[in-house]
Amino acid sequence: WVPPPRAQGADFPSAASAWGMPEKEPEDDAFFKLVSCKMPVFLHPSRLGNVKLGVQEQLNAMLLTYAPTLRGVVTAYRGVKILSAKGKIFHGFRHIETPVSADFLVYAPRVGSIVNATINKVSVDFLGGLAQGVFNISISGQGLKGWKYSSGGFSRENKSKNGGLNRIELGTVIDVVVKDVNTE
């Protein structure tokens, strides 16, 4: 596999399909970025018999978690290279620092962008949903201004001449403006 020629960390169109993920709308796909990165991986001495497996275990532990270095949620990785046959041991630290490089597919929506989400939780003062079928979104407080909770969903009077969305309930697909990205 050879990534298309792009600047490091640039938007990666059709990233979802290129990585075997379900195809989504193009605006959702813009939140996936391909990031090439060199980083240290800290291996327990018990993994020195199979460094490749130890590195793979450490990178697998990063999947679907926020990685500050990559500024997003790691969804996949490829092209792992162990950059040195020697690791570093620091005084008082039992793990061995092993330098690696890899290409990471990162989900990183920006504040102000619009994501498509399917509602999977409705309560009196809260809506929850999934973007890309994986990433949690939540709407509460000001995000529900103008909407009223009633019988398992939120409703509002239709003030639009074109129709528009009048009810949100389980399974409703909505567009959500990203106001904050929680990395915990």
GROMACS .gro file of N, CA, C and O in nm, residues 62-173:
model
  448
   62MET      N    1  -0.400   0.211   2.100
   62MET     CA    2  -0.433   0.348   2.063
   62MET      C    3  -0.563   0.357   1.982
   62MET      O    4  -0.621   0.465   1.971
   63LEU      N    5  -0.607   0.245   1.927
   63LEU     CA    6  -0.726   0.248   1.840
   63LEU      C    7  -0.848   0.297   1.917
   63LEU      O    8  -0.874   0.257   2.029
   64LEU      N    9  -0.925   0.385   1.852
   64LEU     CA   10  -1.047   0.444   1.904
   64LEU      C   11  -1.026   0.521   2.035
   64LEU      O   12  -1.116   0.532   2.118
   65THR      N   13  -0.905   0.575   2.049
   65THR     CA   14  -0.878   0.666   2.160
   65THR      C   15  -0.820   0.794   2.102
   65THR      O   16  -0.761   0.795   1.993
   66TYR      N   17  -0.835   0.903   2.177
   66TYR     CA   18  -0.780   1.031   2.133
   66TYR      C   19  -0.630   1.031   2.155
   66TYR      O   20  -0.581   0.997   2.263
   67ALA      N   21  -0.556   1.068   2.051
   67ALA     CA   22  -0.410   1.075   2.059
   67ALA      C   23  -0.369   1.222   2.045
   67ALA      O   24  -0.379   1.279   1.937
   68PRO      N   25  -0.326   1.286   2.154
   68PRO     CA   26  -0.290   1.428   2.148
   68PRO      C   27  -0.185   1.458   2.041
   68PRO      O   28  -0.193   1.560   1.972
   69THR      N   29  -0.088   1.370   2.025
   69THR     CA   30   0.016   1.390   1.925
   69THR      C   31  -0.042   1.398   1.784
   69THR      O   32   0.005   1.474   1.701
   70LEU      N   33  -0.147   1.319   1.758
   70LEU     CA   34  -0.208   1.313   1.626
   70LEU      C   35  -0.329   1.406   1.615
   70LEU      O   36  -0.387   1.421   1.508
   71ARG      N   37  -0.370   1.465   1.725
   71ARG     CA   38  -0.483   1.559   1.733
   71ARG      C   39  -0.614   1.500   1.682
   71ARG      O   40  -0.687   1.564   1.606
   72GLY      N   41  -0.641   1.377   1.721
   72GLY     CA   42  -0.765   1.313   1.682
   72GLY      C   43  -0.773   1.171   1.736
   72GLY      O   44  -0.685   1.126   1.810
   73VAL      N   45  -0.880   1.102   1.697
   73VAL     CA   46  -0.904   0.965   1.740
   73VAL      C   47  -0.844   0.871   1.636
   73VAL      O   48  -0.877   0.880   1.517
   74VAL      N   49  -0.757   0.783   1.678
   74VAL     CA   50  -0.693   0.687   1.588
   74VAL      C   51  -0.796   0.581   1.548
   74VAL      O   52  -0.852   0.514   1.633
   75THR      N   53  -0.821   0.568   1.419
   75THR     CA   54  -0.916   0.468   1.371
   75THR      C   55  -0.847   0.352   1.299
   75THR      O   56  -0.906   0.244   1.288
   76ALA      N   57  -0.726   0.374   1.253
   76ALA     CA   58  -0.651   0.267   1.184
   76ALA      C   59  -0.505   0.312   1.171
   76ALA      O   60  -0.475   0.430   1.186
   77TYR      N   61  -0.419   0.215   1.144
   77TYR     CA   62  -0.279   0.249   1.117
   77TYR      C   63  -0.224   0.149   1.017
   77TYR      O   64  -0.273   0.037   1.004
   78ARG      N   65  -0.120   0.193   0.945
   78ARG     CA   66  -0.053   0.107   0.846
   78ARG      C   67   0.093   0.150   0.834
   78ARG      O   68   0.131   0.256   0.877
   79GLY      N   69   0.169   0.067   0.768
   79GLY     CA   70   0.307   0.102   0.735
   79GLY      C   71   0.397   0.119   0.855
   79GLY      O   72   0.484   0.207   0.856
   80VAL      N   73   0.381   0.034   0.954
   80VAL     CA   74   0.462   0.046   1.077
   80VAL      C   75   0.606   0.006   1.047
   80VAL      O   76   0.631  -0.098   0.987
   81LYS      N   77   0.699   0.092   1.089
   81LYS     CA   78   0.842   0.062   1.075
   81LYS      C   79   0.909   0.085   1.210
   81LYS      O   80   0.888   0.188   1.273
   82ILE      N   81   0.987  -0.011   1.250
   82ILE     CA   82   1.070   0.005   1.370
   82ILE      C   83   1.196   0.075   1.323
   82ILE      O   84   1.267   0.024   1.236
   83LEU      N   85   1.223   0.193   1.375
   83LEU     CA   86   1.329   0.279   1.321
   83LEU      C   87   1.468   0.248   1.372
   83LEU      O   88   1.566   0.296   1.316
   84SER      N   89   1.478   0.170   1.479
   84SER     CA   90   1.610   0.137   1.532
   84SER      C   91   1.606  -0.001   1.596
   84SER      O   92   1.506  -0.038   1.658
   85ALA      N   93   1.713  -0.074   1.580
   85ALA     CA   94   1.723  -0.206   1.642
   85ALA      C   95   1.756  -0.193   1.790
   85ALA      O   96   1.749  -0.289   1.865
   86LYS      N   97   1.790  -0.071   1.832
   86LYS     CA   98   1.824  -0.045   1.972
   86LYS      C   99   1.717   0.043   2.035
   86LYS      O  100   1.666   0.135   1.973
   87GLY      N  101   1.684   0.011   2.159
   87GLY     CA  102   1.590   0.094   2.234
   87GLY      C  103   1.662   0.168   2.344
   87GLY      O  104   1.780   0.146   2.369
   88LYS      N  105   1.591   0.260   2.409
   88LYS     CA  106   1.650   0.336   2.520
   88LYS      C  107   1.585   0.294   2.649
   88LYS      O  108   1.464   0.275   2.656
   89ILE      N  109   1.667   0.282   2.752
   89ILE     CA  110   1.618   0.254   2.886
   89ILE      C  111   1.653   0.374   2.973
   89ILE      O  112   1.767   0.419   2.972
   90PHE      N  113   1.553   0.425   3.043
   90PHE     CA  114   1.575   0.539   3.130
   90PHE      C  115   1.577   0.495   3.276
   90PHE      O  116   1.501   0.405   3.315
   91HIS      N  117   1.659   0.559   3.353
   91HIS     CA  118   1.672   0.526   3.495
   91HIS      C  119   1.536   0.535   3.564
   91HIS      O  120   1.465   0.633   3.550
   92GLY      N  121   1.500   0.430   3.637
   92GLY     CA  122   1.375   0.429   3.711
   92GLY      C  123   1.251   0.398   3.628
   92GLY      O  124   1.139   0.401   3.678
   93PHE      N  125   1.270   0.367   3.501
   93PHE     CA  126   1.157   0.338   3.412
   93PHE      C  127   1.182   0.202   3.350
   93PHE      O  128   1.284   0.181   3.285
   94ARG      N  129   1.093   0.107   3.371
   94ARG     CA  130   1.122  -0.031   3.330
   94ARG      C  131   1.094  -0.060   3.182
   94ARG      O  132   1.133  -0.163   3.132
   95HIS      N  133   1.024   0.030   3.113
   95HIS     CA  134   0.993   0.005   2.973
   95HIS      C  135   1.105   0.057   2.882
   95HIS      O  136   1.177   0.149   2.918
   96ILE      N  137   1.113  -0.002   2.764
   96ILE     CA  138   1.217   0.034   2.668
   96ILE      C  139   1.154   0.120   2.560
   96ILE      O  140   1.056   0.080   2.496
   97GLU      N  141   1.211   0.239   2.540
   97GLU     CA  142   1.161   0.329   2.436
   97GLU      C  143   1.210   0.278   2.300
   97GLU      O  144   1.330   0.265   2.277
   98THR      N  145   1.115   0.250   2.211
   98THR     CA  146   1.145   0.199   2.078
   98THR      C  147   1.088   0.297   1.975
   98THR      O  148   0.966   0.318   1.972
   99PRO      N  149   1.171   0.358   1.892
   99PRO     CA  150   1.119   0.454   1.794
   99PRO      C  151   1.053   0.382   1.676
   99PRO      O  152   1.109   0.286   1.622
  100VAL      N  153   0.934   0.428   1.638
  100VAL     CA  154   0.862   0.371   1.525
  100VAL      C  155   0.805   0.483   1.439
  100VAL      O  156   0.796   0.598   1.482
  101SER      N  157   0.768   0.448   1.317
  101SER     CA  158   0.693   0.541   1.232
  101SER      C  159   0.575   0.462   1.175
  101SER      O  160   0.582   0.339   1.160
  102ALA      N  161   0.468   0.533   1.144
  102ALA     CA  162   0.349   0.470   1.088
  102ALA      C  163   0.259   0.577   1.027
  102ALA      O  164   0.275   0.696   1.056
  103ASP      N  165   0.166   0.533   0.944
  103ASP     CA  166   0.063   0.619   0.890
  103ASP      C  167  -0.065   0.589   0.969
  103ASP      O  168  -0.106   0.474   0.979
  104PHE      N  169  -0.126   0.694   1.025
  104PHE     CA  170  -0.245   0.679   1.106
  104PHE      C  171  -0.364   0.745   1.037
  104PHE      O  172  -0.351   0.856   0.985
  105LEU      N  173  -0.476   0.677   1.037
  105LEU     CA  174  -0.601   0.736   0.991
  105LEU      C  175  -0.669   0.790   1.116
  105LEU      O  176  -0.699   0.714   1.208
  106VAL      N  177  -0.688   0.922   1.120
  106VAL     CA  178  -0.735   0.990   1.240
  106VAL      C  179  -0.868   1.060   1.212
  106VAL      O  180  -0.883   1.125   1.109
  107TYR      N  181  -0.963   1.045   1.304
  107TYR     CA  182  -1.089   1.116   1.295
  107TYR      C  183  -1.074   1.243   1.379
  107TYR      O  184  -1.049   1.236   1.499
  108ALA      N  185  -1.088   1.360   1.314
  108ALA     CA  186  -1.061   1.486   1.382
  108ALA      C  187  -1.155   1.596   1.335
  108ALA      O  188  -1.116   1.684   1.259
  109PRO      N  189  -1.282   1.593   1.379
  109PRO     CA  190  -1.372   1.704   1.341
  109PRO      C  191  -1.327   1.833   1.409
  109PRO      O  192  -1.273   1.830   1.520
  110ARG      N  193  -1.347   1.944   1.342
  110ARG     CA  194  -1.307   2.073   1.396
  110ARG      C  195  -1.428   2.146   1.453
  110ARG      O  196  -1.540   2.130   1.405
  111VAL      N  197  -1.404   2.229   1.554
  111VAL     CA  198  -1.510   2.312   1.610
  111VAL      C  199  -1.564   2.401   1.498
  111VAL      O  200  -1.489   2.458   1.421
  112GLY      N  201  -1.697   2.405   1.487
  112GLY     CA  202  -1.762   2.484   1.381
  112GLY      C  203  -1.802   2.401   1.261
  112GLY      O  204  -1.883   2.445   1.178
  113SER      N  205  -1.747   2.282   1.249
  113SER     CA  206  -1.782   2.196   1.135
  113SER      C  207  -1.915   2.126   1.163
  113SER      O  208  -1.965   2.125   1.275
  114ILE      N  209  -1.974   2.070   1.060
  114ILE     CA  210  -2.103   2.002   1.073
  114ILE      C  211  -2.082   1.852   1.052
  114ILE      O  212  -2.024   1.811   0.951
  115VAL      N  213  -2.128   1.772   1.149
  115VAL     CA  214  -2.120   1.627   1.136
  115VAL      C  215  -2.261   1.570   1.130
  115VAL      O  216  -2.355   1.626   1.184
  116ASN      N  217  -2.273   1.461   1.063
  116ASN     CA  218  -2.399   1.389   1.048
  116ASN      C  219  -2.404   1.284   1.158
  116ASN      O  220  -2.309   1.210   1.176
  117ALA      N  221  -2.515   1.279   1.234
  117ALA     CA  222  -2.524   1.184   1.346
  117ALA      C  223  -2.661   1.118   1.351
  117ALA      O  224  -2.761   1.179   1.315
  118THR      N  225  -2.663   0.995   1.396
  118THR     CA  226  -2.787   0.920   1.416
  118THR      C  227  -2.818   0.919   1.565
  118THR      O  228  -2.734   0.877   1.646
  119ILE      N  229  -2.937   0.965   1.602
  119ILE     CA  230  -2.976   0.975   1.743
  119ILE      C  231  -2.998   0.835   1.800
  119ILE      O  232  -3.071   0.754   1.743
  120ASN      N  233  -2.933   0.808   1.914
  120ASN     CA  234  -2.950   0.677   1.979
  120ASN      C  235  -2.988   0.690   2.127
  120ASN      O  236  -3.001   0.591   2.197
  121LYS      N  237  -3.004   0.814   2.175
  121LYS     CA  238  -3.044   0.837   2.315
  121LYS      C  239  -3.127   0.964   2.321
  121LYS      O  240  -3.085   1.068   2.270
  122VAL      N  241  -3.245   0.954   2.383
  122VAL     CA  242  -3.332   1.070   2.401
  122VAL      C  243  -3.375   1.073   2.547
  122VAL      O  244  -3.424   0.974   2.600
  123SER      N  245  -3.353   1.187   2.613
  123SER     CA  246  -3.404   1.205   2.749
  123SER      C  247  -3.463   1.345   2.759
  123SER      O  248  -3.459   1.421   2.663
  124VAL      N  249  -3.515   1.381   2.874
  124VAL     CA  250  -3.587   1.507   2.891
  124VAL      C  251  -3.502   1.629   2.853
  124VAL      O  252  -3.554   1.725   2.798
  125ASP      N  253  -3.372   1.626   2.881
  125ASP     CA  254  -3.289   1.744   2.854
  125ASP      C  255  -3.160   1.710   2.776
  125ASP      O  256  -3.061   1.781   2.784
  126PHE      N  257  -3.164   1.604   2.699
  126PHE     CA  258  -3.041   1.557   2.636
  126PHE      C  259  -3.072   1.471   2.513
  126PHE      O  260  -3.167   1.395   2.512
  127LEU      N  261  -2.991   1.488   2.409
  127LEU     CA  262  -2.992   1.398   2.293
  127LEU      C  263  -2.852   1.342   2.278
  127LEU      O  264  -2.753   1.415   2.293
  128GLY      N  265  -2.841   1.215   2.250
  128GLY     CA  266  -2.713   1.153   2.223
  128GLY      C  267  -2.718   1.085   2.088
  128GLY      O  268  -2.825   1.046   2.041
  129GLY      N  269  -2.604   1.074   2.024
  129GLY     CA  270  -2.602   1.011   1.893
  129GLY      C  271  -2.463   0.963   1.856
  129GLY      O  272  -2.367   0.978   1.933
  130LEU      N  273  -2.455   0.905   1.738
  130LEU     CA  274  -2.328   0.854   1.687
  130LEU      C  275  -2.297   0.918   1.552
  130LEU      O  276  -2.380   0.917   1.461
  131ALA      N  277  -2.178   0.973   1.541
  131ALA     CA  278  -2.126   1.021   1.413
  131ALA      C  279  -2.041   0.908   1.356
  131ALA      O  280  -1.968   0.843   1.430
  132GLN      N  281  -2.053   0.883   1.227
  132GLN     CA  282  -1.980   0.776   1.161
  132GLN      C  283  -2.013   0.640   1.222
  132GLN      O  284  -1.939   0.544   1.206
  133GLY      N  285  -2.123   0.631   1.297
  133GLY     CA  286  -2.164   0.505   1.358
  133GLY      C  287  -2.076   0.463   1.475
  133GLY      O  288  -2.094   0.355   1.530
  134VAL      N  289  -1.981   0.550   1.517
  134VAL     CA  290  -1.885   0.514   1.622
  134VAL      C  291  -1.868   0.622   1.728
  134VAL      O  292  -1.862   0.594   1.846
  135PHE      N  293  -1.859   0.748   1.687
  135PHE     CA  294  -1.817   0.856   1.775
  135PHE      C  295  -1.937   0.923   1.840
  135PHE      O  296  -2.029   0.967   1.774
  136ASN      N  297  -1.934   0.933   1.975
  136ASN     CA  298  -2.044   0.991   2.050
  136ASN      C  299  -2.057   1.140   2.027
  136ASN      O  300  -1.957   1.211   2.022
  137ILE      N  301  -2.182   1.185   2.015
  137ILE     CA  302  -2.213   1.328   2.016
  137ILE      C  303  -2.319   1.348   2.122
  137ILE      O  304  -2.396   1.255   2.153
  138SER      N  305  -2.324   1.465   2.181
  138SER     CA  306  -2.430   1.494   2.277
  138SER      C  307  -2.478   1.637   2.255
  138SER      O  308  -2.401   1.726   2.220
  139ILE      N  309  -2.608   1.655   2.275
  139ILE     CA  310  -2.670   1.785   2.259
  139ILE      C  311  -2.754   1.810   2.384
  139ILE      O  312  -2.838   1.728   2.420
  140SER      N  313  -2.730   1.923   2.448
  140SER     CA  314  -2.809   1.958   2.566
  140SER      C  315  -2.813   2.110   2.577
  140SER      O  316  -2.747   2.181   2.503
  141GLY      N  317  -2.890   2.160   2.672
  141GLY     CA  318  -2.894   2.303   2.699
  141GLY      C  319  -2.929   2.386   2.579
  141GLY      O  320  -3.033   2.368   2.516
  142GLN      N  321  -2.841   2.479   2.543
  142GLN     CA  322  -2.865   2.572   2.432
  142GLN      C  323  -2.887   2.501   2.300
  142GLN      O  324  -2.958   2.550   2.214
  143GLY      N  325  -2.828   2.383   2.284
  143GLY     CA  326  -2.847   2.308   2.160
  143GLY      C  327  -2.990   2.263   2.138
  143GLY      O  328  -3.029   2.229   2.027
  144LEU      N  329  -3.070   2.263   2.246
  144LEU     CA  330  -3.210   2.219   2.236
  144LEU      C  331  -3.307   2.336   2.246
  144LEU      O  332  -3.428   2.314   2.255
  145LYS      N  333  -3.256   2.458   2.242
  145LYS     CA  334  -3.342   2.576   2.251
  145LYS      C  335  -3.443   2.576   2.135
  145LYS      O  336  -3.405   2.553   2.020
  146GLY      N  337  -3.569   2.594   2.169
  146GLY     CA  338  -3.675   2.594   2.067
  146GLY      C  339  -3.739   2.457   2.049
  146GLY      O  340  -3.838   2.443   1.978
  147TRP      N  341  -3.681   2.355   2.109
  147TRP     CA  342  -3.734   2.219   2.100
  147TRP      C  343  -3.801   2.182   2.233
  147TRP      O  344  -3.753   2.223   2.338
  148LYS      N  345  -3.907   2.106   2.229
  148LYS     CA  346  -3.979   2.062   2.350
  148LYS      C  347  -3.980   1.911   2.356
  148LYS      O  348  -4.009   1.844   2.257
  149TYR      N  349  -3.949   1.857   2.475
  149TYR     CA  350  -3.954   1.712   2.494
  149TYR      C  351  -4.098   1.667   2.510
  149TYR      O  352  -4.176   1.726   2.583
  150SER      N  353  -4.134   1.561   2.437
  150SER     CA  354  -4.267   1.500   2.453
  150SER      C  355  -4.264   1.358   2.402
  150SER      O  356  -4.211   1.331   2.294
  151SER      N  357  -4.315   1.268   2.481
  151SER     CA  358  -4.331   1.125   2.447
  151SER      C  359  -4.214   1.065   2.368
  151SER      O  360  -4.230   1.021   2.256
  152GLY      N  361  -4.096   1.065   2.430
  152GLY     CA  362  -3.982   0.995   2.372
  152GLY      C  363  -3.908   1.068   2.261
  152GLY      O  364  -3.828   1.009   2.190
  153GLY      N  365  -3.932   1.197   2.246
  153GLY     CA  366  -3.861   1.272   2.144
  153GLY      C  367  -3.872   1.421   2.166
  153GLY      O  368  -3.935   1.467   2.261
  154PHE      N  369  -3.810   1.498   2.079
  154PHE     CA  370  -3.819   1.644   2.085
  154PHE      C  371  -3.896   1.692   1.963
  154PHE      O  372  -3.875   1.643   1.851
  155SER      N  373  -3.983   1.789   1.984
  155SER     CA  374  -4.064   1.844   1.876
  155SER      C  375  -4.053   1.995   1.879
  155SER      O  376  -4.021   2.055   1.980
  156ARG      N  377  -4.083   2.057   1.765
  156ARG     CA  378  -4.091   2.203   1.759
  156ARG      C  379  -4.193   2.240   1.653
  156ARG      O  380  -4.221   2.162   1.560
  157GLU      N  381  -4.243   2.358   1.666
  157GLU     CA  382  -4.338   2.409   1.567
  157GLU      C  383  -4.260   2.439   1.441
  157GLU      O  384  -4.151   2.498   1.445
  158ASN      N  385  -4.314   2.399   1.326
  158ASN     CA  386  -4.244   2.420   1.200
  158ASN      C  387  -4.260   2.565   1.157
  158ASN      O  388  -4.368   2.608   1.120
  159LYS      N  389  -4.149   2.638   1.159
  159LYS     CA  390  -4.152   2.779   1.118
  159LYS      C  391  -4.093   2.797   0.979
  159LYS      O  392  -4.084   2.907   0.930
  160SER      N  393  -4.053   2.690   0.916
  160SER     CA  394  -3.993   2.695   0.783
  160SER      C  395  -4.098   2.675   0.676
  160SER      O  396  -4.188   2.593   0.689
  161LYS      N  397  -4.087   2.750   0.567
  161LYS     CA  398  -4.181   2.735   0.455
  161LYS      C  399  -4.154   2.606   0.378
  161LYS      O  400  -4.240   2.553   0.312
  162ASN      N  401  -4.031   2.558   0.385
  162ASN     CA  402  -3.992   2.438   0.311
  162ASN      C  403  -4.022   2.308   0.384
  162ASN      O  404  -3.988   2.202   0.337
  163GLY      N  405  -4.081   2.316   0.497
  163GLY     CA  406  -4.102   2.193   0.576
  163GLY      C  407  -4.000   2.191   0.687
  163GLY      O  408  -4.012   2.264   0.783
  164GLY      N  409  -3.897   2.112   0.672
  164GLY     CA  410  -3.792   2.105   0.773
  164GLY      C  411  -3.822   2.000   0.878
  164GLY      O  412  -3.929   1.941   0.880
  165LEU      N  413  -3.727   1.980   0.965
  165LEU     CA  414  -3.737   1.877   1.068
  165LEU      C  415  -3.823   1.928   1.183
  165LEU      O  416  -3.801   2.035   1.237
  166ASN      N  417  -3.926   1.853   1.218
  166ASN     CA  418  -4.016   1.890   1.327
  166ASN      C  419  -4.005   1.799   1.448
  166ASN      O  420  -4.055   1.833   1.553
  167ARG      N  421  -3.946   1.682   1.432
  167ARG     CA  422  -3.939   1.587   1.544
  167ARG      C  423  -3.806   1.512   1.537
  167ARG      O  424  -3.761   1.470   1.431
  168ILE      N  425  -3.745   1.498   1.654
  168ILE     CA  426  -3.622   1.419   1.667
  168ILE      C  427  -3.651   1.308   1.766
  168ILE      O  428  -3.693   1.334   1.878
  169GLU      N  429  -3.627   1.184   1.724
  169GLU     CA  430  -3.646   1.067   1.811
  169GLU      C  431  -3.539   0.965   1.778
  169GLU      O  432  -3.454   0.989   1.692
  170LEU      N  433  -3.543   0.851   1.845
  170LEU     CA  434  -3.444   0.746   1.818
  170LEU      C  435  -3.440   0.715   1.670
  170LEU      O  436  -3.544   0.699   1.606
  171GLY      N  437  -3.320   0.708   1.615
  171GLY     CA  438  -3.303   0.674   1.474
  171GLY      C  439  -3.303   0.792   1.380
  171GLY      O  440  -3.267   0.778   1.263
  172THR      N  441  -3.340   0.911   1.427
  172THR     CA  442  -3.340   1.029   1.341
  172THR      C  443  -3.196   1.065   1.307
  172THR      O  444  -3.108   1.064   1.393
  173VAL      N  445  -3.171   1.098   1.181
  173VAL     CA  446  -3.038   1.142   1.137
  173VAL      C  447  -3.040   1.294   1.129
  173VAL      O  448  -3.129   1.351   1.063
   0.00000   0.00000   0.00000
